Amino acid sequence: MNKRRLGLLTGTHAVNDLYQGLVPALLPFMVLERGYSYTAAAGLMLAATGLSSVVQPLFGLYADRHPRSWLVPTGFLVAALGVVLAGVSQSYLLTWIAIALCGLGIAAYHPPATVAARAAGGASQKAMSVFSVGGTIGASFAPVLAATVVGGGSLSRSYLLGLPALAMGVVWVVANAGGQRASVAAAAAARQAASHLLKPHNDWRAFGVLVATIVGWSIPYVTVLSMLSLRITRDLHGTAFQGAAALTAFTAFGAVGTLLGGWLGDRIGRMGTIRAGYLFALPAMAGLVLAPNAAWALACTALLGMCMFLPFAAQVTLAQDYLPRNPATASGITLGLALSVGGLVSPLFGMLSDARGLGVTLTTVLCVLCVATGLALRLRNRTVPVVPMVPVEEEAATA
């Protein structure tokens, strides 16, 4: 494991997902200061998430055919530029275009960065979990940063939101400085391309089952995230604080589950980790559906967040091993398109909630999670040797 490289990539992931989290964090300020309607705000979210999820597999295809390390810093810098322009733009059209630009930057970052993190971590599942949690940490700071910089009707100060990306860009340049290093990296990319034909074939059928499994994971995740507070406050007569605490617990224990899943993956294997995550998530989700009070729902929510994220890192590496000739494409589809399905179908569950209530909706997504668990049990392991990330200094010395 190249810990130095992995640490650098984890830092870039935190910065990149900071801007992913800043988009929804800035929307309330835009609604208040610019008078946007809820429909207009939803349109901005569609520009950020919908476009990003669709084009992310395309960036994965490009990264597989033309490995370019500069896509990593370019991705989070473009995302930062989009957020800054959205904050200072006055017209809705320009704001929408800027938010779409942010989504493109986020989409460009994830496929090559995930492949680089896998190479830096070698065969370790824990390494991928650390990289994944870096993004969670970055996104968790977004609301605080947005409130600090633009709170009180100060969207004109949005240019300050670009400072984290600029700082990380400097760190990236310093860490990868030197013409010799650039030539070594180019030579390594050329060798990787030359060895392409030596890699095992892509198992698209198994990959399709994995994508369907992740889609079945995405729908309950997004639905719980969007309706959890309402479930606690309206149905279970909890306080607003308990509703907010449940959301925080769901996210925080999700990060814990990601790290725990990486640790377990290195010890019991990734297939055991994936199956355990889905199987343990079922009773946790059922407990949330049948919860008699807010305290019980809060406990089940924390357990659900941890269990649902146990398979996260293992699923990413398994996707890359199913498509060893297109690992960036595998990352783009699993982290982009498949995970976004939950958001795309969320309006349908909103209508179901209006018609039948939140209890019926949560019962429905429990059934979806049952289907995803059945698919997860059908998954089979596939191990493909990982090309280790050779430290640049060592490779330069042998060049």
mmCIF file of C-alpha atoms in Angstrom:
data_model
loop_
_atom_site.group_PDB
_atom_site.id
_atom_site.type_symbol
_atom_site.label_atom_id
_atom_site.label_comp_id
_atom_site.label_asym_id
_atom_site.label_seq_id
_atom_site.Cartn_x
_atom_site.Cartn_y
_atom_site.Cartn_z
ATOM 1 C CA MET A 1 0.000 0.000 0.000
ATOM 2 C CA ASN A 2 1.308 3.428 -0.993
ATOM 3 C CA LYS A 3 0.011 5.315 2.049
ATOM 4 C CA ARG A 4 1.326 8.663 0.899
ATOM 5 C CA ARG A 5 -0.482 8.438 -2.438
ATOM 6 C CA LEU A 6 -3.629 7.097 -0.804
ATOM 7 C CA GLY A 7 -3.606 9.976 1.693
ATOM 8 C CA LEU A 8 -3.285 12.504 -1.124
ATOM 9 C CA LEU A 9 -6.170 10.946 -3.058
ATOM 10 C CA THR A 10 -8.311 10.791 0.081
ATOM 11 C CA GLY A 11 -7.697 14.503 0.579
ATOM 12 C CA THR A 12 -8.755 15.259 -2.991
ATOM 13 C CA HIS A 13 -11.890 13.164 -2.462
ATOM 14 C CA ALA A 14 -12.776 15.214 0.603
ATOM 15 C CA VAL A 15 -12.385 18.444 -1.359
ATOM 16 C CA ASN A 16 -14.287 17.154 -4.381
ATOM 17 C CA ASP A 17 -17.277 15.929 -2.361
ATOM 18 C CA LEU A 18 -17.214 19.156 -0.359
ATOM 19 C CA TYR A 19 -18.420 20.882 -3.529
ATOM 20 C CA GLN A 20 -20.936 18.113 -4.145
ATOM 21 C CA GLY A 21 -22.361 18.876 -0.705
ATOM 22 C CA LEU A 22 -22.213 22.642 -1.212
ATOM 23 C CA VAL A 23 -24.828 22.555 -3.971
ATOM 24 C CA PRO A 24 -27.750 21.517 -1.710
ATOM 25 C CA ALA A 25 -26.251 23.547 1.153
ATOM 26 C CA LEU A 26 -26.397 26.755 -0.927
ATOM 27 C CA LEU A 27 -29.953 26.259 -2.189
ATOM 28 C CA PRO A 28 -31.719 27.641 0.933
ATOM 29 C CA PHE A 29 -29.609 30.803 0.729
ATOM 30 C CA MET A 30 -30.446 31.187 -2.971
ATOM 31 C CA VAL A 31 -34.155 30.722 -2.244
ATOM 32 C CA LEU A 32 -34.052 33.420 0.459
ATOM 33 C CA GLU A 33 -31.793 35.922 -1.305
ATOM 34 C CA ARG A 34 -32.943 35.505 -4.901
ATOM 35 C CA GLY A 35 -36.517 34.393 -4.381
ATOM 36 C CA TYR A 36 -36.202 31.088 -6.222
ATOM 37 C CA SER A 37 -39.225 28.821 -6.066
ATOM 38 C CA TYR A 38 -38.989 25.227 -4.862
ATOM 39 C CA THR A 39 -39.336 24.123 -8.477
ATOM 40 C CA ALA A 40 -36.379 26.308 -9.459
ATOM 41 C CA ALA A 41 -34.332 24.899 -6.581
ATOM 42 C CA ALA A 42 -35.199 21.352 -7.658
ATOM 43 C CA GLY A 43 -34.073 22.253 -11.172
ATOM 44 C CA LEU A 44 -30.664 23.243 -9.832
ATOM 45 C CA MET A 45 -30.349 19.938 -8.000
ATOM 46 C CA LEU A 46 -31.260 18.119 -11.207
ATOM 47 C CA ALA A 47 -28.514 20.045 -13.032
ATOM 48 C CA ALA A 48 -25.971 18.936 -10.427
ATOM 49 C CA THR A 49 -26.938 15.320 -9.781
ATOM 50 C CA GLY A 50 -28.789 14.220 -12.909
ATOM 51 C CA LEU A 51 -26.201 15.428 -15.396
ATOM 52 C CA SER A 52 -23.329 14.211 -13.242
ATOM 53 C CA SER A 53 -24.712 10.689 -12.915
ATOM 54 C CA VAL A 54 -25.358 10.372 -16.650
ATOM 55 C CA VAL A 55 -21.948 11.590 -17.852
ATOM 56 C CA GLN A 56 -19.855 9.915 -15.154
ATOM 57 C CA PRO A 57 -19.723 6.577 -17.032
ATOM 58 C CA LEU A 58 -18.597 8.505 -20.125
ATOM 59 C CA PHE A 59 -15.676 9.962 -18.176
ATOM 60 C CA GLY A 60 -14.971 6.412 -17.042
ATOM 61 C CA LEU A 61 -14.775 5.242 -20.656
ATOM 62 C CA TYR A 62 -12.416 8.096 -21.470
ATOM 63 C CA ALA A 63 -10.210 7.397 -18.444
ATOM 64 C CA ASP A 64 -9.959 3.723 -19.433
ATOM 65 C CA ARG A 65 -8.889 4.511 -23.001
ATOM 66 C CA HIS A 66 -6.744 7.531 -22.232
ATOM 67 C CA PRO A 67 -5.412 7.411 -18.659
ATOM 68 C CA ARG A 68 -4.871 11.015 -17.563
ATOM 69 C CA SER A 69 -3.874 11.836 -13.986
ATOM 70 C CA TRP A 70 -4.742 15.495 -14.570
ATOM 71 C CA LEU A 71 -8.446 14.547 -14.578
ATOM 72 C CA VAL A 72 -8.275 14.276 -10.778
ATOM 73 C CA PRO A 73 -7.302 17.906 -10.003
ATOM 74 C CA THR A 74 -9.223 19.214 -13.005
ATOM 75 C CA GLY A 75 -12.367 17.567 -11.674
ATOM 76 C CA PHE A 76 -12.427 19.205 -8.243
ATOM 77 C CA LEU A 77 -11.172 22.553 -9.602
ATOM 78 C CA VAL A 78 -13.973 22.669 -12.189
ATOM 79 C CA ALA A 79 -16.468 21.697 -9.483
ATOM 80 C CA ALA A 80 -15.215 24.575 -7.348
ATOM 81 C CA LEU A 81 -15.449 26.985 -10.279
ATOM 82 C CA GLY A 82 -19.061 25.954 -10.850
ATOM 83 C CA VAL A 83 -19.996 26.603 -7.215
ATOM 84 C CA VAL A 84 -18.278 29.993 -7.207
ATOM 85 C CA LEU A 85 -19.958 31.085 -10.450
ATOM 86 C CA ALA A 86 -23.334 29.893 -9.159
ATOM 87 C CA GLY A 87 -22.903 32.048 -6.079
ATOM 88 C CA VAL A 88 -22.013 35.241 -7.925
ATOM 89 C CA SER A 89 -24.301 34.804 -10.957
ATOM 90 C CA GLN A 90 -27.431 36.917 -10.948
ATOM 91 C CA SER A 91 -29.623 35.192 -13.536
ATOM 92 C CA TYR A 92 -31.178 31.783 -13.001
ATOM 93 C CA LEU A 93 -29.927 30.516 -16.378
ATOM 94 C CA LEU A 94 -26.308 31.344 -15.566
ATOM 95 C CA THR A 95 -26.718 29.798 -12.126
ATOM 96 C CA TRP A 96 -28.127 26.620 -13.690
ATOM 97 C CA ILE A 97 -25.218 26.423 -16.152
ATOM 98 C CA ALA A 98 -22.726 26.976 -13.331
ATOM 99 C CA ILE A 99 -24.296 24.210 -11.219
ATOM 100 C CA ALA A 100 -24.195 21.909 -14.258
ATOM 101 C CA LEU A 101 -20.494 22.761 -14.641
ATOM 102 C CA CYS A 102 -19.984 21.760 -11.019
ATOM 103 C CA GLY A 103 -21.681 18.436 -11.725
ATOM 104 C CA LEU A 104 -19.416 17.825 -14.707
ATOM 105 C CA GLY A 105 -16.336 18.442 -12.573
ATOM 106 C CA ILE A 106 -17.554 16.010 -9.930
ATOM 107 C CA ALA A 107 -18.290 13.421 -12.639
ATOM 108 C CA ALA A 108 -14.843 13.837 -14.192
ATOM 109 C CA TYR A 109 -13.124 13.329 -10.836
ATOM 110 C CA HIS A 110 -14.587 10.076 -9.552
ATOM 111 C CA PRO A 111 -13.648 7.399 -12.153
ATOM 112 C CA PRO A 112 -9.893 8.147 -12.434
ATOM 113 C CA ALA A 113 -9.550 8.939 -8.722
ATOM 114 C CA THR A 114 -11.216 5.672 -7.705
ATOM 115 C CA VAL A 115 -8.957 3.656 -9.995
ATOM 116 C CA ALA A 116 -5.896 5.490 -8.636
ATOM 117 C CA ALA A 117 -7.041 4.833 -5.061
ATOM 118 C CA ARG A 118 -7.432 1.129 -5.832
ATOM 119 C CA ALA A 119 -3.911 1.055 -7.259
ATOM 120 C CA ALA A 120 -2.508 2.922 -4.268
ATOM 121 C CA GLY A 121 -4.270 0.596 -1.838
ATOM 122 C CA GLY A 122 -3.350 -2.632 -3.593
ATOM 123 C CA ALA A 123 -5.497 -5.574 -2.503
ATOM 124 C CA SER A 124 -6.618 -3.870 0.713
ATOM 125 C CA GLN A 125 -10.356 -3.258 1.099
ATOM 126 C CA LYS A 126 -9.582 -0.957 4.007
ATOM 127 C CA ALA A 127 -7.730 1.395 1.659
ATOM 128 C CA MET A 128 -10.819 1.838 -0.521
ATOM 129 C CA SER A 129 -12.970 2.401 2.566
ATOM 130 C CA VAL A 130 -10.605 5.148 3.774
ATOM 131 C CA PHE A 131 -10.766 6.807 0.352
ATOM 132 C CA SER A 132 -14.578 6.581 0.383
ATOM 133 C CA VAL A 133 -14.901 8.066 3.864
ATOM 134 C CA GLY A 134 -12.757 11.003 2.734
ATOM 135 C CA GLY A 135 -15.635 12.025 0.488
ATOM 136 C CA THR A 136 -18.145 11.635 3.316
ATOM 137 C CA ILE A 137 -16.078 13.858 5.588
ATOM 138 C CA GLY A 138 -15.792 16.527 2.919
ATOM 139 C CA ALA A 139 -19.541 16.539 2.247
ATOM 140 C CA SER A 140 -20.307 16.763 5.970
ATOM 141 C CA PHE A 141 -18.434 20.080 6.208
ATOM 142 C CA ALA A 142 -20.414 21.651 3.355
ATOM 143 C CA PRO A 143 -23.380 23.008 5.376
ATOM 144 C CA VAL A 144 -21.088 24.611 7.959
ATOM 145 C CA LEU A 145 -18.869 26.175 5.298
ATOM 146 C CA ALA A 146 -21.859 27.479 3.344
ATOM 147 C CA ALA A 147 -23.427 29.043 6.444
ATOM 148 C CA THR A 148 -20.119 30.624 7.470
ATOM 149 C CA VAL A 149 -19.289 32.138 4.092
ATOM 150 C CA VAL A 150 -22.638 33.148 2.608
ATOM 151 C CA GLY A 151 -24.903 33.258 5.668
ATOM 152 C CA GLY A 152 -26.868 36.452 6.217
ATOM 153 C CA GLY A 153 -27.504 37.268 2.573
ATOM 154 C CA SER A 154 -23.905 37.291 1.394
ATOM 155 C CA LEU A 155 -23.858 35.158 -1.745
ATOM 156 C CA SER A 156 -21.477 37.740 -3.208
ATOM 157 C CA ARG A 157 -18.787 36.210 -0.983
ATOM 158 C CA SER A 158 -19.107 32.863 -2.741
ATOM 159 C CA TYR A 159 -15.667 33.323 -4.295
ATOM 160 C CA LEU A 160 -14.247 32.314 -0.907
ATOM 161 C CA LEU A 161 -15.705 28.845 -1.430
ATOM 162 C CA GLY A 162 -13.049 28.222 -4.073
ATOM 163 C CA LEU A 163 -10.174 28.408 -1.577
ATOM 164 C CA PRO A 164 -10.234 24.708 -0.503
ATOM 165 C CA ALA A 165 -9.917 23.578 -4.134
ATOM 166 C CA LEU A 166 -7.100 26.038 -4.813
ATOM 167 C CA ALA A 167 -5.234 24.855 -1.708
ATOM 168 C CA MET A 168 -5.636 21.203 -2.669
ATOM 169 C CA GLY A 169 -4.590 22.038 -6.224
ATOM 170 C CA VAL A 170 -1.327 23.468 -4.890
ATOM 171 C CA VAL A 171 -0.813 20.361 -2.749
ATOM 172 C CA TRP A 172 -1.417 18.163 -5.798
ATOM 173 C CA VAL A 173 1.066 20.100 -7.937
ATOM 174 C CA VAL A 174 3.746 19.982 -5.224
ATOM 175 C CA ALA A 175 3.207 16.258 -4.666
ATOM 176 C CA ASN A 176 3.477 15.562 -8.402
ATOM 177 C CA ALA A 177 6.069 18.203 -9.272
ATOM 178 C CA GLY A 178 8.987 17.675 -11.608
ATOM 179 C CA GLY A 179 9.307 16.889 -15.259
ATOM 180 C CA GLN A 180 10.959 13.577 -14.456
ATOM 181 C CA ARG A 181 7.951 12.513 -12.458
ATOM 182 C CA ALA A 182 5.651 13.471 -15.296
ATOM 183 C CA SER A 183 7.652 11.402 -17.761
ATOM 184 C CA VAL A 184 7.703 8.467 -15.370
ATOM 185 C CA ALA A 185 3.937 8.703 -14.956
ATOM 186 C CA ALA A 186 3.509 8.794 -18.729
ATOM 187 C CA ALA A 187 5.712 5.736 -19.100
ATOM 188 C CA ALA A 188 3.717 3.919 -16.427
ATOM 189 C CA ALA A 189 0.489 4.771 -18.256
ATOM 190 C CA ALA A 190 1.960 3.490 -21.497
ATOM 191 C CA ARG A 191 2.967 0.212 -19.851
ATOM 192 C CA GLN A 192 -0.518 -0.102 -18.400
ATOM 193 C CA ALA A 193 -2.036 0.388 -21.841
ATOM 194 C CA ALA A 194 0.405 -2.128 -23.341
ATOM 195 C CA SER A 195 -0.603 -4.746 -20.765
ATOM 196 C CA HIS A 196 -4.307 -4.204 -21.489
ATOM 197 C CA LEU A 197 -4.582 -7.325 -23.621
ATOM 198 C CA LEU A 198 -3.029 -9.428 -20.847
ATOM 199 C CA LYS A 199 -5.856 -8.632 -18.441
ATOM 200 C CA PRO A 200 -8.737 -11.084 -17.953
ATOM 201 C CA HIS A 201 -11.910 -10.548 -19.926
ATOM 202 C CA ASN A 202 -14.759 -8.401 -18.671
ATOM 203 C CA ASP A 203 -17.592 -10.310 -16.990
ATOM 204 C CA TRP A 204 -20.487 -8.093 -18.026
ATOM 205 C CA ARG A 205 -23.142 -10.527 -16.804
ATOM 206 C CA ALA A 206 -21.829 -10.558 -13.251
ATOM 207 C CA PHE A 207 -21.341 -6.798 -13.434
ATOM 208 C CA GLY A 208 -24.993 -6.405 -14.454
ATOM 209 C CA VAL A 209 -26.108 -8.339 -11.361
ATOM 210 C CA LEU A 210 -23.913 -6.097 -9.205
ATOM 211 C CA VAL A 211 -25.371 -2.950 -10.775
ATOM 212 C CA ALA A 212 -28.893 -4.237 -10.129
ATOM 213 C CA THR A 213 -27.886 -4.933 -6.524
ATOM 214 C CA ILE A 214 -26.584 -1.386 -6.082
ATOM 215 C CA VAL A 215 -29.765 0.036 -7.625
ATOM 216 C CA GLY A 216 -31.730 -1.964 -5.054
ATOM 217 C CA TRP A 217 -29.500 -0.423 -2.373
ATOM 218 C CA SER A 218 -29.829 3.099 -3.729
ATOM 219 C CA ILE A 219 -33.633 3.268 -3.596
ATOM 220 C CA PRO A 220 -33.942 2.515 0.154
ATOM 221 C CA TYR A 221 -30.977 4.741 0.938
ATOM 222 C CA VAL A 222 -32.350 7.836 -0.805
ATOM 223 C CA THR A 223 -35.883 7.205 0.441
ATOM 224 C CA VAL A 224 -34.805 6.871 4.068
ATOM 225 C CA LEU A 225 -32.564 9.918 3.748
ATOM 226 C CA SER A 226 -35.391 12.063 2.394
ATOM 227 C CA MET A 227 -38.264 10.835 4.596
ATOM 228 C CA LEU A 228 -36.617 9.889 7.881
ATOM 229 C CA SER A 229 -37.203 13.203 9.655
ATOM 230 C CA LEU A 230 -40.849 13.266 8.583
ATOM 231 C CA ARG A 231 -41.307 9.688 9.768
ATOM 232 C CA ILE A 232 -40.028 10.579 13.235
ATOM 233 C CA THR A 233 -41.725 13.943 13.654
ATOM 234 C CA ARG A 234 -45.113 13.250 12.029
ATOM 235 C CA ASP A 235 -45.768 9.540 12.442
ATOM 236 C CA LEU A 236 -43.919 8.892 15.706
ATOM 237 C CA HIS A 237 -44.550 12.337 17.238
ATOM 238 C CA GLY A 238 -40.878 12.985 17.896
ATOM 239 C CA THR A 239 -39.287 16.389 18.244
ATOM 240 C CA ALA A 240 -37.524 18.297 15.455
ATOM 241 C CA PHE A 241 -34.262 17.664 17.298
ATOM 242 C CA GLN A 242 -34.874 13.910 17.206
ATOM 243 C CA GLY A 243 -35.572 14.097 13.479
ATOM 244 C CA ALA A 244 -32.313 15.958 12.866
ATOM 245 C CA ALA A 245 -30.433 13.608 15.187
ATOM 246 C CA ALA A 246 -31.696 10.625 13.197
ATOM 247 C CA LEU A 247 -30.365 12.086 9.948
ATOM 248 C CA THR A 248 -27.010 12.802 11.589
ATOM 249 C CA ALA A 249 -26.866 9.283 13.006
ATOM 250 C CA PHE A 250 -27.724 7.754 9.633
ATOM 251 C CA THR A 251 -24.873 9.637 7.946
ATOM 252 C CA ALA A 252 -22.318 9.280 10.750
ATOM 253 C CA PHE A 253 -22.892 5.559 11.218
ATOM 254 C CA GLY A 254 -22.721 5.201 7.440
ATOM 255 C CA ALA A 255 -19.135 6.474 7.611
ATOM 256 C CA VAL A 256 -18.445 4.057 10.471
ATOM 257 C CA GLY A 257 -19.914 1.234 8.407
ATOM 258 C CA THR A 258 -17.728 2.117 5.423
ATOM 259 C CA LEU A 259 -14.554 1.905 7.530
ATOM 260 C CA LEU A 260 -15.752 -1.235 9.308
ATOM 261 C CA GLY A 261 -16.586 -2.816 5.956
ATOM 262 C CA GLY A 262 -13.047 -2.192 4.719
ATOM 263 C CA TRP A 263 -11.589 -3.698 7.871
ATOM 264 C CA LEU A 264 -13.848 -6.754 7.634
ATOM 265 C CA GLY A 265 -13.124 -7.118 3.926
ATOM 266 C CA ASP A 266 -9.434 -7.609 4.657
ATOM 267 C CA ARG A 267 -10.240 -10.249 7.289
ATOM 268 C CA ILE A 268 -13.276 -12.255 6.211
ATOM 269 C CA GLY A 269 -13.242 -11.400 2.503
ATOM 270 C CA ARG A 270 -15.316 -8.918 0.570
ATOM 271 C CA MET A 271 -18.118 -11.335 -0.341
ATOM 272 C CA GLY A 272 -18.762 -12.087 3.319
ATOM 273 C CA THR A 273 -18.775 -8.356 4.011
ATOM 274 C CA ILE A 274 -21.218 -7.603 1.192
ATOM 275 C CA ARG A 275 -23.638 -10.355 2.226
ATOM 276 C CA ALA A 276 -23.435 -9.465 5.915
ATOM 277 C CA GLY A 277 -24.206 -5.820 5.148
ATOM 278 C CA TYR A 278 -27.364 -6.600 3.206
ATOM 279 C CA LEU A 279 -28.563 -9.331 5.571
ATOM 280 C CA PHE A 280 -28.132 -7.205 8.709
ATOM 281 C CA ALA A 281 -29.701 -4.185 7.003
ATOM 282 C CA LEU A 282 -33.010 -6.056 6.610
ATOM 283 C CA PRO A 283 -33.900 -6.318 10.338
ATOM 284 C CA ALA A 284 -32.671 -2.759 10.884
ATOM 285 C CA MET A 285 -34.967 -1.504 8.119
ATOM 286 C CA ALA A 286 -37.829 -3.605 9.468
ATOM 287 C CA GLY A 287 -37.226 -2.112 12.910
ATOM 288 C CA LEU A 288 -37.542 1.369 11.428
ATOM 289 C CA VAL A 289 -40.805 0.429 9.714
ATOM 290 C CA LEU A 290 -42.277 -1.091 12.912
ATOM 291 C CA ALA A 291 -40.767 1.421 15.356
ATOM 292 C CA PRO A 292 -43.294 2.304 18.105
ATOM 293 C CA ASN A 293 -41.578 5.536 19.097
ATOM 294 C CA ALA A 294 -38.886 8.006 18.052
ATOM 295 C CA ALA A 295 -36.184 6.560 20.326
ATOM 296 C CA TRP A 296 -36.599 3.095 18.812
ATOM 297 C CA ALA A 297 -36.506 4.566 15.304
ATOM 298 C CA LEU A 298 -33.310 6.465 16.129
ATOM 299 C CA ALA A 299 -31.565 3.279 17.281
ATOM 300 C CA CYS A 300 -32.691 1.371 14.184
ATOM 301 C CA THR A 301 -31.578 4.248 11.956
ATOM 302 C CA ALA A 302 -28.040 4.173 13.352
ATOM 303 C CA LEU A 303 -27.844 0.410 12.830
ATOM 304 C CA LEU A 304 -29.301 0.720 9.331
ATOM 305 C CA GLY A 305 -26.757 3.361 8.306
ATOM 306 C CA MET A 306 -23.863 1.192 9.479
ATOM 307 C CA CYS A 307 -25.141 -1.994 7.847
ATOM 308 C CA MET A 308 -26.025 -0.387 4.515
ATOM 309 C CA PHE A 309 -22.497 0.975 4.128
ATOM 310 C CA LEU A 310 -20.646 -2.181 5.130
ATOM 311 C CA PRO A 311 -20.574 -3.392 1.479
ATOM 312 C CA PHE A 312 -19.691 -0.004 -0.038
ATOM 313 C CA ALA A 313 -15.920 -0.316 -0.523
ATOM 314 C CA ALA A 314 -16.124 -4.023 -1.369
ATOM 315 C CA GLN A 315 -18.695 -3.349 -4.099
ATOM 316 C CA VAL A 316 -16.406 -0.773 -5.731
ATOM 317 C CA THR A 317 -13.428 -3.122 -5.902
ATOM 318 C CA LEU A 318 -15.633 -6.027 -6.995
ATOM 319 C CA ALA A 319 -17.018 -3.904 -9.845
ATOM 320 C CA GLN A 320 -13.476 -3.135 -10.981
ATOM 321 C CA ASP A 321 -12.578 -6.830 -10.882
ATOM 322 C CA TYR A 322 -15.669 -7.722 -12.901
ATOM 323 C CA LEU A 323 -14.479 -5.248 -15.567
ATOM 324 C CA PRO A 324 -10.662 -5.441 -15.287
ATOM 325 C CA ARG A 325 -10.213 -3.932 -18.744
ATOM 326 C CA ASN A 326 -12.475 -0.987 -17.906
ATOM 327 C CA PRO A 327 -12.049 -0.247 -14.185
ATOM 328 C CA ALA A 328 -12.813 3.458 -14.563
ATOM 329 C CA THR A 329 -16.010 2.659 -16.457
ATOM 330 C CA ALA A 330 -16.985 0.242 -13.696
ATOM 331 C CA SER A 331 -16.393 2.976 -11.115
ATOM 332 C CA GLY A 332 -18.363 5.512 -13.152
ATOM 333 C CA ILE A 333 -21.393 3.237 -13.485
ATOM 334 C CA THR A 334 -21.470 1.953 -9.902
ATOM 335 C CA LEU A 335 -20.667 5.280 -8.195
ATOM 336 C CA GLY A 336 -22.603 7.431 -10.658
ATOM 337 C CA LEU A 337 -25.444 5.946 -12.635
ATOM 338 C CA ALA A 338 -26.496 3.097 -10.314
ATOM 339 C CA LEU A 339 -26.389 5.200 -7.144
ATOM 340 C CA SER A 340 -28.426 7.978 -8.752
ATOM 341 C CA VAL A 341 -31.408 5.748 -9.543
ATOM 342 C CA GLY A 342 -32.709 6.223 -6.024
ATOM 343 C CA GLY A 343 -32.867 9.958 -6.589
ATOM 344 C CA LEU A 344 -34.533 9.568 -9.978
ATOM 345 C CA VAL A 345 -37.382 7.443 -8.599
ATOM 346 C CA SER A 346 -37.768 9.401 -5.355
ATOM 347 C CA PRO A 347 -40.700 11.480 -6.756
ATOM 348 C CA LEU A 348 -42.653 8.227 -7.198
ATOM 349 C CA PHE A 349 -42.168 7.364 -3.540
ATOM 350 C CA GLY A 350 -43.132 10.913 -2.648
ATOM 351 C CA MET A 351 -46.442 10.434 -4.428
ATOM 352 C CA LEU A 352 -46.897 7.081 -2.693
ATOM 353 C CA SER A 353 -46.316 8.786 0.661
ATOM 354 C CA ASP A 354 -48.901 11.447 -0.129
ATOM 355 C CA ALA A 355 -51.427 8.789 -1.096
ATOM 356 C CA ARG A 356 -50.758 6.020 1.436
ATOM 357 C CA GLY A 357 -48.494 7.432 4.136
ATOM 358 C CA LEU A 358 -44.836 7.086 5.075
ATOM 359 C CA GLY A 359 -45.352 3.663 6.658
ATOM 360 C CA VAL A 360 -46.456 2.155 3.357
ATOM 361 C CA THR A 361 -43.548 3.804 1.555
ATOM 362 C CA LEU A 362 -40.967 2.458 4.003
ATOM 363 C CA THR A 363 -42.546 -0.998 3.775
ATOM 364 C CA THR A 364 -42.225 -0.815 -0.007
ATOM 365 C CA VAL A 365 -38.542 0.094 0.114
ATOM 366 C CA LEU A 366 -38.044 -2.741 2.627
ATOM 367 C CA CYS A 367 -39.317 -5.064 -0.105
ATOM 368 C CA VAL A 368 -36.877 -3.448 -2.556
ATOM 369 C CA LEU A 369 -34.066 -4.061 -0.074
ATOM 370 C CA CYS A 370 -35.148 -7.720 0.157
ATOM 371 C CA VAL A 371 -34.736 -8.031 -3.617
ATOM 372 C CA ALA A 372 -31.315 -6.366 -3.424
ATOM 373 C CA THR A 373 -30.301 -8.802 -0.678
ATOM 374 C CA GLY A 374 -31.330 -11.742 -2.844
ATOM 375 C CA LEU A 375 -29.196 -10.382 -5.677
ATOM 376 C CA ALA A 376 -26.273 -9.791 -3.296
ATOM 377 C CA LEU A 377 -26.383 -13.440 -2.253
ATOM 378 C CA ARG A 378 -26.042 -14.404 -5.928
ATOM 379 C CA LEU A 379 -22.853 -12.401 -6.401
ATOM 380 C CA ARG A 380 -19.664 -14.377 -6.799
ATOM 381 C CA ASN A 381 -16.163 -13.252 -6.060
ATOM 382 C CA ARG A 382 -13.640 -12.545 -8.766
ATOM 383 C CA THR A 383 -10.059 -11.706 -7.908
ATOM 384 C CA VAL A 384 -7.899 -9.876 -10.429
ATOM 385 C CA PRO A 385 -4.287 -9.004 -9.561
ATOM 386 C CA VAL A 386 -3.960 -5.308 -8.770
ATOM 387 C CA VAL A 387 -1.032 -3.422 -10.284
ATOM 388 C CA PRO A 388 0.543 -1.746 -7.245
ATOM 389 C CA MET A 389 1.132 1.977 -7.197
ATOM 390 C CA VAL A 390 4.901 2.261 -7.283
ATOM 391 C CA PRO A 391 6.167 5.340 -5.445
ATOM 392 C CA VAL A 392 7.353 7.869 -8.007
ATOM 393 C CA GLU A 393 10.749 8.240 -6.411
ATOM 394 C CA GLU A 394 11.441 4.501 -6.600
ATOM 395 C CA GLU A 395 10.325 4.216 -10.219
ATOM 396 C CA ALA A 396 12.399 7.242 -11.186
ATOM 397 C CA ALA A 397 15.450 5.683 -9.592
ATOM 398 C CA THR A 398 15.077 2.537 -11.658
ATOM 399 C CA ALA A 399 14.226 4.326 -14.891
#
